[in-house]
Amino acid sequence: MQIQHKTTETKGAFFIEKDGKRIAEMTYSKAGKTKIIIDHTEVSDEGRGKGYGKQLVKEGVEFARENDLKIMPLCPFAKAIIQKTPEFQDVL
């Protein structure tokens, strides 16, 4: 399982593909040069129960750290994962 990252000037996504089909995705919007807003996380039925959603959030947190960004988690799933994981809270 490999997490991929695609970004444009204003948006981005972390995702997992299987057989050319996205089975998990977390999208974000860029808010200036210092913040990203996680707005949606979705895992297909095929990918549920495998921890893919949490792995996507973790990848987003690592991306934020590497790029000196803060995260505003508007997505309820991402917000819950970050709040339940003390080592992720430095990016809030």
Coordinates of C-alpha atoms in Angstrom, one line a residue:
M1 CA 0.0 0.0 0.0
Q2 CA 1.5 3.3 -1.1
I3 CA 0.1 6.7 -0.3
Q4 CA 0.4 9.1 -3.2
H5 CA 0.2 12.9 -3.1
K6 CA -1.1 15.2 -5.7
T7 CA -1.1 19.0 -5.4
T8 CA -2.0 22.1 -7.3
E9 CA -1.5 25.7 -6.5
T10 CA -4.6 25.8 -4.2
K11 CA -5.5 22.2 -3.4
G12 CA -4.1 18.8 -2.7
A13 CA -4.9 15.2 -1.9
F14 CA -3.3 12.2 -0.4
F15 CA -4.7 9.0 -1.7
I16 CA -4.4 5.2 -2.1
E17 CA -5.1 3.4 -5.4
K18 CA -5.7 -0.2 -6.0
D19 CA -6.0 -1.5 -9.6
G20 CA -6.1 2.1 -10.9
K21 CA -9.0 3.1 -8.7
R22 CA -8.8 5.4 -5.6
I23 CA -10.0 3.4 -2.6
A24 CA -9.0 6.1 0.0
E25 CA -8.6 9.9 -0.2
M26 CA -8.0 12.9 2.0
T27 CA -8.3 16.3 0.4
Y28 CA -7.1 19.7 1.6
S29 CA -7.1 23.3 0.5
K30 CA -4.2 25.6 0.9
A31 CA -4.9 28.7 3.1
G32 CA -2.1 31.1 2.5
K33 CA 1.5 30.0 2.8
T34 CA 1.3 28.7 6.4
K35 CA -1.9 26.5 6.7
I36 CA -3.8 23.7 5.0
I37 CA -7.4 22.9 5.6
I38 CA -8.3 19.2 5.6
D39 CA -11.8 19.2 4.2
H40 CA -12.6 15.6 3.4
T41 CA -11.6 12.1 4.1
E42 CA -13.2 9.1 2.4
V43 CA -12.5 5.4 2.3
S44 CA -14.3 3.1 -0.1
D45 CA -16.1 0.0 1.2
E46 CA -13.2 -2.1 -0.2
G47 CA -10.7 -0.2 2.0
R48 CA -12.7 0.1 5.2
G49 CA -11.4 -1.4 8.4
K50 CA -7.8 -1.3 7.2
G51 CA -6.6 1.9 8.9
Y52 CA -6.3 3.7 5.6
G53 CA -8.0 6.9 6.8
K54 CA -5.7 7.2 9.8
Q55 CA -2.7 6.6 7.6
L56 CA -3.8 9.4 5.3
V57 CA -4.2 11.8 8.2
K58 CA -0.7 10.7 9.4
E59 CA 0.7 11.5 6.0
G60 CA -0.9 14.9 6.0
V61 CA 0.6 15.6 9.5
E62 CA 4.0 14.6 8.3
F63 CA 3.6 16.8 5.2
A64 CA 2.6 19.8 7.4
R65 CA 5.7 19.3 9.6
E66 CA 8.1 19.0 6.6
N67 CA 6.7 22.2 5.1
D68 CA 6.3 24.1 8.4
L69 CA 2.5 24.3 8.0
K70 CA -0.4 24.2 10.4
I71 CA -3.5 22.1 9.9
M72 CA -7.1 23.2 10.3
P73 CA -9.1 19.9 10.3
L74 CA -12.6 20.8 9.1
C75 CA -13.2 17.1 8.2
P76 CA -14.7 15.5 11.3
F77 CA -12.8 12.3 10.8
A78 CA -9.4 14.0 10.5
K79 CA -10.3 16.3 13.4
A80 CA -11.1 13.3 15.6
I81 CA -7.9 11.4 14.6
I82 CA -5.7 14.5 15.4
Q83 CA -7.5 15.1 18.7
K84 CA -7.1 11.5 19.8
T85 CA -3.4 11.4 18.8
P86 CA -1.3 13.6 21.1
E87 CA 1.8 13.4 18.8
F88 CA -0.2 14.9 15.9
Q89 CA -1.4 18.0 17.9
D90 CA 1.8 20.1 17.2
V91 CA 0.5 20.9 13.8
L92 CA -2.8 22.5 15.0

